[in-house]
Structure formats: structure tokens, C-alpha cells
Backbone as a chain_set.jsonl record, in Angstrom:
{"seq": "XXXXXXXXXXXXXXXXXXXXXXXXXXXXXXXXXXXXXXXXXXXXXXXXXXXXXXXXXXXXXXXXXXXXXXXXXXXXXXXXXXXXXXXXXXXXXXXXXXXXXXXXXXXXXXXXXXXXXXXXXXXXXXXXXXXXXXXXX", "coords": {"N": [[144.238, 103.257, 105.141], [141.59, 100.964, 105.676], [137.924, 100.729, 104.846], [135.46, 99.502, 106.948], [134.482, 95.983, 106.208], [131.658, 95.786, 106.62], [130.513, 98.159, 105.887], [131.169, 98.483, 103.119], [129.917, 96.437, 101.663], [126.81, 97.187, 101.285], [123.673, 96.244, 100.777], [122.556, 96.546, 97.502], [120.152, 95.845, 96.508], [118.336, 96.398, 98.559], [118.406, 99.125, 98.422], [117.685, 99.517, 95.598], [115.034, 98.572, 95.963], [113.881, 100.554, 97.414], [114.022, 102.982, 95.777], [112.552, 102.009, 93.944], [109.775, 101.646, 95.163], [109.322, 104.365, 96.07], [109.413, 105.597, 93.583], [107.314, 104.41, 92.311], [105.026, 105.105, 93.937], [105.023, 107.897, 93.558], [104.851, 107.962, 90.698], [102.499, 106.755, 90.465], [100.4, 108.438, 91.912], [97.902, 109.141, 93.962], [96.135, 107.05, 92.794], [94.272, 103.8, 92.889], [94.296, 100.304, 93.48], [92.983, 97.146, 93.358], [93.361, 93.723, 94.049], [93.779, 90.114, 93.889], [95.305, 87.255, 95.399], [97.283, 84.483, 95.262], [99.231, 82.817, 97.408], [102.174, 80.986, 97.984], [104.151, 80.058, 100.521], [107.576, 79.919, 101.667], [107.786, 77.883, 103.354], [105.58, 76.061, 102.796], [106.214, 74.799, 100.202], [109.14, 74.318, 98.548], [110.725, 77.013, 96.607], [110.883, 76.356, 93.748], [108.973, 73.914, 93.473], [106.665, 75.532, 94.256], [106.41, 77.341, 92.491], [105.987, 75.887, 90.049], [103.652, 74.681, 90.701], [101.952, 76.784, 90.996], [101.981, 77.447, 88.258], [100.693, 75.503, 87.246], [98.15, 75.972, 88.335], [97.503, 78.623, 87.253], [97.148, 78.039, 84.511], [94.911, 76.394, 84.766], [92.901, 78.273, 85.782], [92.982, 80.142, 84.03], [92.314, 83.261, 83.754], [89.855, 83.491, 84.972], [87.9, 84.93, 87.228], [86.378, 83.95, 89.407], [87.156, 81.166, 89.373], [89.747, 81.653, 90.366], [89.423, 82.619, 92.73], [88.384, 80.37, 93.79], [90.375, 78.585, 93.89], [92.195, 79.933, 95.168], [91.212, 79.789, 97.613], [91.712, 77.284, 98.325], [94.547, 76.81, 97.848], [95.9, 78.982, 98.884], [98.254, 80.223, 100.942], [97.709, 82.262, 102.765], [95.966, 84.545, 104.847], [93.91, 86.025, 103.59], [93.045, 83.944, 102.027], [90.438, 82.929, 102.947], [88.734, 84.944, 101.509], [88.509, 84.188, 99.064], [91.276, 85.076, 98.175], [91.437, 87.715, 98.156], [92.405, 90.86, 98.384], [91.59, 93.588, 98.809], [91.245, 97.085, 98.389], [94.03, 99.126, 97.781], [97.019, 101.528, 97.977], [99.491, 102.98, 96.03], [102.852, 101.612, 96.897], [101.989, 100.52, 99.051], [102.04, 97.622, 99.288], [104.701, 95.137, 98.73], [107.533, 95.879, 96.804], [107.523, 94.129, 94.457], [105.231, 93.113, 94.144], [103.459, 95.443, 94.138], [104.422, 96.652, 91.448], [103.121, 94.878, 89.721], [100.557, 95.291, 90.051], [100.135, 98.077, 89.554], [100.902, 98.563, 87.187], [100.666, 96.177, 85.267], [98.181, 94.442, 83.425], [94.897, 94.658, 83.978], [92.465, 92.223, 85.232], [93.807, 89.919, 84.444], [95.648, 87.212, 85.228], [98.703, 87.194, 86.849], [101.979, 86.266, 86.953], [103.933, 83.228, 88.061], [105.165, 85.321, 90.657], [108.046, 86.265, 92.702], [108.198, 87.099, 95.955], [109.402, 88.415, 99.067], [107.564, 87.271, 100.688], [106.976, 84.869, 99.496], [105.985, 82.708, 96.956], [103.853, 83.914, 94.172], [100.768, 84.208, 92.564], [99.056, 86.583, 90.957], [95.842, 88.359, 90.552], [94.932, 91.134, 89.229], [92.316, 93.192, 89.85], [91.185, 95.612, 89.85], [91.842, 98.962, 88.93], [92.287, 102.392, 89.515], [92.193, 105.543, 87.861], [92.529, 104.83, 85.259], [91.101, 105.869, 82.42], [87.803, 106.315, 82.399], [87.095, 105.347, 85.009], [87.258, 106.744, 87.664], [87.127, 106.892, 91.077]], "CA": [[143.178, 102.693, 106.239], [140.222, 100.49, 104.753], [136.607, 100.879, 105.558], [135.081, 98.023, 107.459], [133.587, 95.297, 105.138], [130.204, 95.854, 106.711], [130.252, 99.508, 105.272], [131.395, 98.219, 101.622], [128.804, 95.595, 101.159], [125.645, 97.827, 101.358], [122.923, 95.497, 99.806], [122.154, 97.441, 96.525], [118.837, 95.403, 96.205], [117.488, 97.126, 99.331], [118.481, 100.692, 98.067], [116.657, 99.881, 94.47], [113.526, 98.633, 96.356], [113.318, 101.833, 98.115], [113.673, 103.874, 94.88], [111.125, 101.369, 93.17], [108.721, 101.976, 96.085], [108.982, 105.852, 95.966], [108.816, 105.856, 92.274], [105.675, 103.928, 92.323], [104.22, 106.135, 94.924], [105.101, 109.164, 92.871], [103.881, 107.882, 89.425], [100.846, 106.395, 90.675], [99.892, 109.031, 93.095], [96.096, 109.293, 93.912], [95.606, 105.867, 91.991], [94.061, 102.975, 94.032], [94.075, 99.051, 92.908], [92.86, 95.963, 93.971], [94.042, 92.588, 93.447], [93.456, 89.012, 94.644], [96.574, 86.387, 95.089], [97.584, 83.136, 95.785], [100.503, 82.757, 98.031], [102.509, 79.884, 98.582], [105.012, 80.534, 101.213], [108.646, 78.784, 101.338], [107.565, 76.934, 104.626], [104.611, 75.499, 102.45], [106.765, 74.391, 99.447], [110.261, 75.069, 97.876], [110.289, 77.841, 95.452], [110.755, 75.711, 92.208], [107.789, 73.349, 93.53], [105.638, 76.579, 94.525], [106.272, 78.072, 90.859], [105.276, 74.872, 89.112], [102.156, 74.346, 91.259], [101.182, 78.021, 90.524], [101.887, 77.527, 86.803], [99.285, 74.622, 87.052], [96.896, 76.722, 88.707], [97.264, 79.644, 86.472], [96.342, 77.316, 83.386], [93.396, 75.89, 85.21], [92.325, 79.504, 86.003], [92.744, 81.101, 82.884], [91.769, 84.606, 84.065], [88.602, 83.371, 85.567], [88.17, 85.541, 88.65], [85.549, 82.994, 90.367], [88.165, 80.052, 89.551], [90.904, 82.04, 91.039], [89.016, 82.664, 94.171], [88.281, 78.849, 94.504], [91.94, 77.877, 93.983], [92.909, 80.671, 96.431], [90.573, 79.289, 99.223], [92.227, 75.863, 98.505], [96.049, 76.605, 97.874], [96.902, 80.116, 99.352], [99.056, 80.148, 102.511], [97.626, 83.868, 103.326], [94.668, 84.637, 105.566], [93.104, 86.369, 102.409], [92.3, 82.818, 101.267], [89.115, 83.255, 103.184], [87.805, 85.94, 100.74], [89.259, 84.039, 97.785], [92.435, 85.66, 97.816], [91.194, 89.327, 97.747], [93.301, 92.002, 99.448], [91.085, 94.706, 98.891], [91.955, 98.171, 97.59], [95.426, 99.807, 98.319], [97.528, 102.604, 97.138], [101.154, 102.706, 95.629], [103.809, 101.683, 98.037], [101.332, 99.808, 100.282], [102.824, 96.401, 99.057], [106.123, 94.859, 98.566], [107.883, 96.326, 95.248], [107.345, 93.363, 93.203], [103.515, 93.015, 94.215], [103.234, 96.857, 93.698], [104.878, 96.65, 90.046], [102.162, 94.261, 88.854], [99.278, 95.995, 90.779], [99.809, 99.316, 89.217], [101.663, 98.515, 85.689], [100.272, 95.344, 84.452], [96.639, 94.514, 82.671], [93.702, 94.25, 85.103], [91.564, 91.063, 84.631], [94.645, 88.992, 84.12], [96.527, 86.534, 86.056], [100.099, 87.384, 86.464], [102.936, 85.258, 87.901], [104.429, 83.197, 89.436], [105.926, 86.541, 91.172], [108.653, 85.969, 93.614], [108.461, 88.298, 96.708], [109.992, 88.195, 100.526], [106.655, 86.363, 101.244], [107.054, 83.611, 98.745], [105.649, 82.853, 95.433], [102.289, 84.499, 94.291], [100.02, 84.627, 91.421], [98.25, 88.241, 91.223], [95.012, 88.976, 89.719], [94.52, 92.44, 89.294], [90.841, 93.196, 89.567], [90.8, 97.03, 89.763], [92.795, 99.93, 89.248], [91.477, 103.785, 89.459], [93.029, 106.632, 86.925], [92.711, 104.401, 83.857], [90.078, 106.169, 81.593], [86.622, 106.918, 83.205], [86.831, 104.522, 86.332], [87.67, 107.405, 88.801], [85.976, 106.773, 92.043]], "C": [[141.724, 102.302, 105.337], [138.931, 100.71, 105.715], [136.25, 99.55, 105.999], [134.309, 97.192, 106.414], [132.218, 95.564, 105.242], [129.865, 97.116, 106.095], [130.332, 99.266, 103.627], [130.482, 97.479, 101.156], [127.567, 95.895, 101.499], [124.896, 96.725, 100.261], [122.282, 96.416, 98.806], [120.538, 96.938, 96.108], [117.819, 96.09, 97.001], [117.046, 98.821, 98.798], [117.278, 100.538, 96.568], [115.222, 99.631, 95.015], [112.998, 99.637, 96.892], [113.09, 102.656, 96.985], [112.618, 103.286, 94.167], [110.106, 101.867, 93.82], [108.441, 103.556, 96.153], [108.653, 106.215, 94.404], [107.483, 105.411, 91.878], [104.757, 104.782, 92.944], [104.027, 107.547, 94.112], [104.253, 109.101, 91.427], [102.77, 107.509, 89.37], [100.027, 107.194, 91.633], [98.448, 109.272, 92.812], [95.752, 107.804, 93.182], [95.281, 104.703, 93.455], [93.922, 101.497, 92.985], [93.721, 98.045, 93.69], [93.2, 94.584, 93.433], [93.815, 91.396, 94.37], [94.919, 88.455, 94.362], [96.371, 85.295, 95.778], [99.038, 82.981, 95.961], [101.015, 81.36, 98.367], [103.934, 80.128, 99.037], [106.365, 79.348, 101.265], [108.262, 77.536, 102.272], [106.616, 75.968, 103.875], [105.431, 74.281, 101.464], [108.184, 74.931, 98.927], [109.954, 75.841, 96.717], [110.09, 77.216, 94.117], [109.449, 74.735, 92.276], [106.739, 74.449, 93.576], [105.503, 76.908, 93.005], [105.572, 77.039, 90.105], [103.757, 74.723, 89.736], [101.454, 75.717, 90.714], [101.108, 78.264, 89.051], [100.681, 76.692, 86.33], [98.159, 75.119, 87.378], [96.498, 77.736, 87.863], [96.701, 79.118, 85.01], [95.233, 76.832, 83.375], [92.467, 77.077, 85.224], [91.867, 80.316, 84.831], [91.862, 82.351, 82.811], [90.314, 84.774, 84.532], [88.597, 83.538, 87.039], [87.416, 84.589, 89.83], [86.379, 81.588, 90.313], [89.203, 80.328, 90.381], [90.458, 82.092, 92.252], [88.917, 81.353, 94.683], [89.553, 78.314, 94.623], [92.418, 78.771, 95.072], [92.522, 80.219, 97.574], [91.201, 77.777, 99.313], [93.461, 75.905, 98.74], [96.518, 77.9, 98.765], [97.206, 79.913, 100.751], [98.9, 81.848, 103.168], [96.211, 83.754, 103.817], [93.328, 85.2, 104.515], [92.521, 85.012, 101.781], [90.807, 82.687, 101.646], [88.261, 84.036, 102.357], [88.343, 85.574, 99.503], [90.361, 84.724, 97.36], [92.433, 87.348, 97.805], [91.616, 90.195, 98.834], [92.769, 93.431, 99.431], [91.831, 96.033, 98.003], [92.965, 98.649, 98.495], [96.066, 100.768, 97.325], [98.912, 102.095, 96.689], [101.92, 102.754, 96.852], [103.215, 100.876, 99.152], [101.754, 98.091, 100.245], [104.053, 96.069, 98.677], [106.437, 95.371, 97.088], [107.236, 95.273, 94.131], [105.952, 93.152, 92.949], [103.022, 94.223, 93.554], [103.228, 96.919, 91.974], [103.523, 96.125, 89.184], [100.8, 94.968, 89.052], [99.007, 97.409, 89.86], [100.421, 99.645, 87.69], [101.19, 97.293, 84.686], [98.607, 94.989, 84.116], [95.906, 93.89, 83.846], [92.896, 93.057, 84.295], [92.222, 89.943, 84.228], [95.23, 88.357, 85.255], [97.909, 86.639, 85.859], [100.958, 86.43, 87.405], [103.322, 83.989, 87.169], [105.567, 84.468, 89.755], [106.626, 86.25, 92.465], [108.765, 87.355, 94.545], [109.029, 87.656, 98.153], [108.903, 87.293, 100.982], [106.816, 84.845, 100.846], [106.858, 83.776, 97.484], [104.029, 83.224, 95.252], [101.921, 84.377, 92.837], [99.155, 85.592, 91.912], [97.34, 88.098, 90.285], [94.799, 90.176, 90.132], [93.365, 92.863, 89.083], [90.133, 94.673, 89.524], [91.923, 97.973, 89.693], [92.099, 101.324, 88.625], [92.694, 104.669, 88.481], [93.517, 106.092, 85.721], [91.376, 104.845, 83.215], [89.165, 106.636, 82.63], [86.219, 106.343, 84.53], [87.158, 105.41, 87.688], [86.657, 107.181, 89.757], [86.373, 107.907, 93.344]], "O": [[141.036, 103.024, 104.615], [138.914, 100.827, 106.94], [136.714, 98.55, 105.45], [133.466, 97.797, 105.752], [131.519, 95.61, 104.23], [128.698, 97.137, 105.705], [129.539, 99.882, 102.914], [130.089, 97.83, 100.044], [126.968, 94.983, 102.069], [125.385, 96.414, 99.174], [121.393, 97.13, 99.271], [119.824, 97.676, 95.43], [116.715, 96.396, 96.551], [115.985, 99.444, 98.777], [116.272, 101.24, 96.459], [114.29, 100.336, 94.628], [111.775, 99.768, 96.936], [111.977, 103.183, 96.98], [111.732, 104.031, 93.747], [109.376, 102.606, 93.159], [107.274, 103.923, 96.295], [107.763, 107.002, 94.081], [106.7, 106.057, 91.18], [103.722, 105.127, 92.375], [102.96, 108.161, 94.093], [103.341, 109.848, 91.074], [101.993, 107.773, 88.453], [99.029, 106.685, 92.144], [97.929, 109.534, 91.727], [94.524, 107.71, 93.175], [95.794, 104.72, 94.574], [93.488, 101.613, 91.839], [94.187, 98.047, 94.829], [93.292, 94.476, 92.21], [93.662, 91.618, 95.571], [95.648, 88.89, 93.471], [95.544, 85.096, 96.668], [99.89, 82.992, 95.072], [100.286, 80.607, 99.015], [104.832, 80.365, 98.228], [106.215, 78.162, 100.973], [108.433, 76.368, 101.923], [106.776, 74.822, 104.296], [105.378, 73.09, 101.771], [108.277, 76.159, 98.928], [109.093, 75.496, 95.907], [109.142, 77.571, 93.416], [108.793, 74.67, 91.236], [105.799, 74.234, 92.811], [104.443, 76.695, 92.415], [104.538, 77.358, 89.518], [102.792, 74.667, 88.974], [100.434, 75.64, 90.029], [100.346, 79.107, 88.578], [99.904, 76.958, 85.413], [97.136, 74.777, 86.784], [95.297, 77.88, 87.635], [95.851, 79.789, 84.425], [94.516, 76.73, 82.38], [91.341, 76.962, 84.74], [90.818, 80.936, 84.656], [90.916, 82.5, 82.037], [89.681, 85.829, 84.52], [89.037, 82.761, 87.887], [87.84, 84.528, 90.984], [86.228, 80.864, 91.297], [89.646, 79.446, 91.117], [91.192, 81.517, 93.056], [89.273, 81.095, 95.833], [89.769, 77.533, 95.55], [93.104, 78.232, 95.94], [93.282, 80.184, 98.541], [91.145, 77.168, 100.381], [93.868, 75.231, 99.686], [97.585, 77.769, 99.364], [96.412, 79.466, 101.579], [99.736, 82.455, 103.838], [95.388, 82.999, 103.3], [92.14, 84.894, 104.621], [91.534, 85.081, 101.048], [89.988, 82.371, 100.783], [87.048, 83.846, 102.45], [88.69, 86.491, 98.758], [90.45, 84.994, 96.163], [93.389, 88.044, 97.462], [91.188, 90.185, 99.988], [93.393, 94.354, 99.954], [92.738, 95.932, 97.177], [92.863, 98.622, 99.722], [95.764, 100.838, 96.133], [99.355, 100.977, 96.953], [101.796, 103.626, 97.712], [103.906, 100.577, 100.125], [101.721, 97.446, 101.292], [104.605, 97.028, 98.137], [105.56, 95.249, 96.233], [106.58, 95.614, 93.146], [105.478, 93.025, 91.821], [102.285, 94.163, 92.57], [102.218, 97.185, 91.323], [102.996, 96.737, 88.255], [100.046, 95.142, 88.095], [97.878, 97.763, 89.522], [100.401, 100.754, 87.157], [101.315, 97.408, 83.467], [97.841, 95.539, 84.907], [96.226, 92.894, 84.494], [92.74, 92.979, 83.076], [91.604, 89.005, 83.724], [95.305, 89.014, 86.293], [98.392, 86.232, 84.802], [100.549, 85.954, 88.464], [103.101, 83.74, 85.984], [106.648, 84.537, 89.171], [105.886, 85.973, 93.409], [109.237, 88.417, 94.139], [109.066, 86.433, 98.283], [109.299, 86.422, 101.756], [106.796, 83.875, 101.604], [107.34, 84.702, 96.831], [103.152, 82.881, 96.044], [102.797, 84.452, 91.975], [98.59, 85.551, 93.005], [97.72, 87.745, 89.169], [94.49, 90.394, 91.303], [93.168, 93.001, 87.875], [88.953, 94.909, 89.266], [92.921, 97.771, 90.385], [91.514, 101.378, 87.544], [93.892, 104.383, 88.473], [94.513, 106.502, 85.124], [90.431, 104.111, 83.506], [89.568, 107.256, 83.614], [85.21, 106.723, 85.126], [87.311, 104.798, 88.745], [85.465, 107.235, 89.453], [85.61, 108.04, 94.301]]}, "num_chains": 1, "name": "protein.A"}
């Protein structure tokens, strides 16, 4: 007697995302980060074109926060565009795993990406992270 195919084909990426999320929450417990992003949704441009556009923007911005905000206001497909892409402060596990990994593991003050998430393609500028040296709040 075989099990139904529905039970055999559990998507391992869903399970891995959950483990990544829990791992980030434990590893980064008590930390906060803030980031800005530029999002291009799949309804706006196909993924390949979105990535190409974001690479052009990344080159033009060159880690300049003011330029990043200007481009976010012009190109982002997220309501945060009204604030230059600023998402404010958040804790580990509050963002999708791909975004969370950038916010809590990658360099602050640097534009990262393009990063693919379930929302689309992003450039992410990590603007702050607590628990790194003397910047506790």
C-alpha cells in the first residue's frame, strides 16, 4: 500500500524556510535591524528584467543612502517608497527569510542584491543593526 503522492511531495523549501526563520530568531535574539529596500514585483517586470534594472540602480547608487532613497521613491513597487524605501526597525523573523538573512548577517551601510523573495526582486540597504559593538539601544 503506497502513501498518496500528496504526502510524499512535501515541499522541502517550506520546511527549510521555517528552520532558517527559527534559527535567525534564536541567533539574533534581542537584536534589531533597520533597512530600506527597492522592490520590483513580478507584475511590474519579469524577474530577469527586474534584476537587470536593480543592478543598474545598484551601480548608480553606490551605497549612498540619499541616492538609494531617491531611486526607491521612483522605482520601488512597495508603499515604503513614500519614505525612500525605509522599512523602519524590525526584529529577527519579522521579514521573509531571504530578507532577514541580509538584514541580520550582511554589512550595514551597503546595498545588497538583487535578492529574490516571494514578493519579487529587491535591493536592500541595511541601515542599522543593534548588538554590534557599542550601538545598543
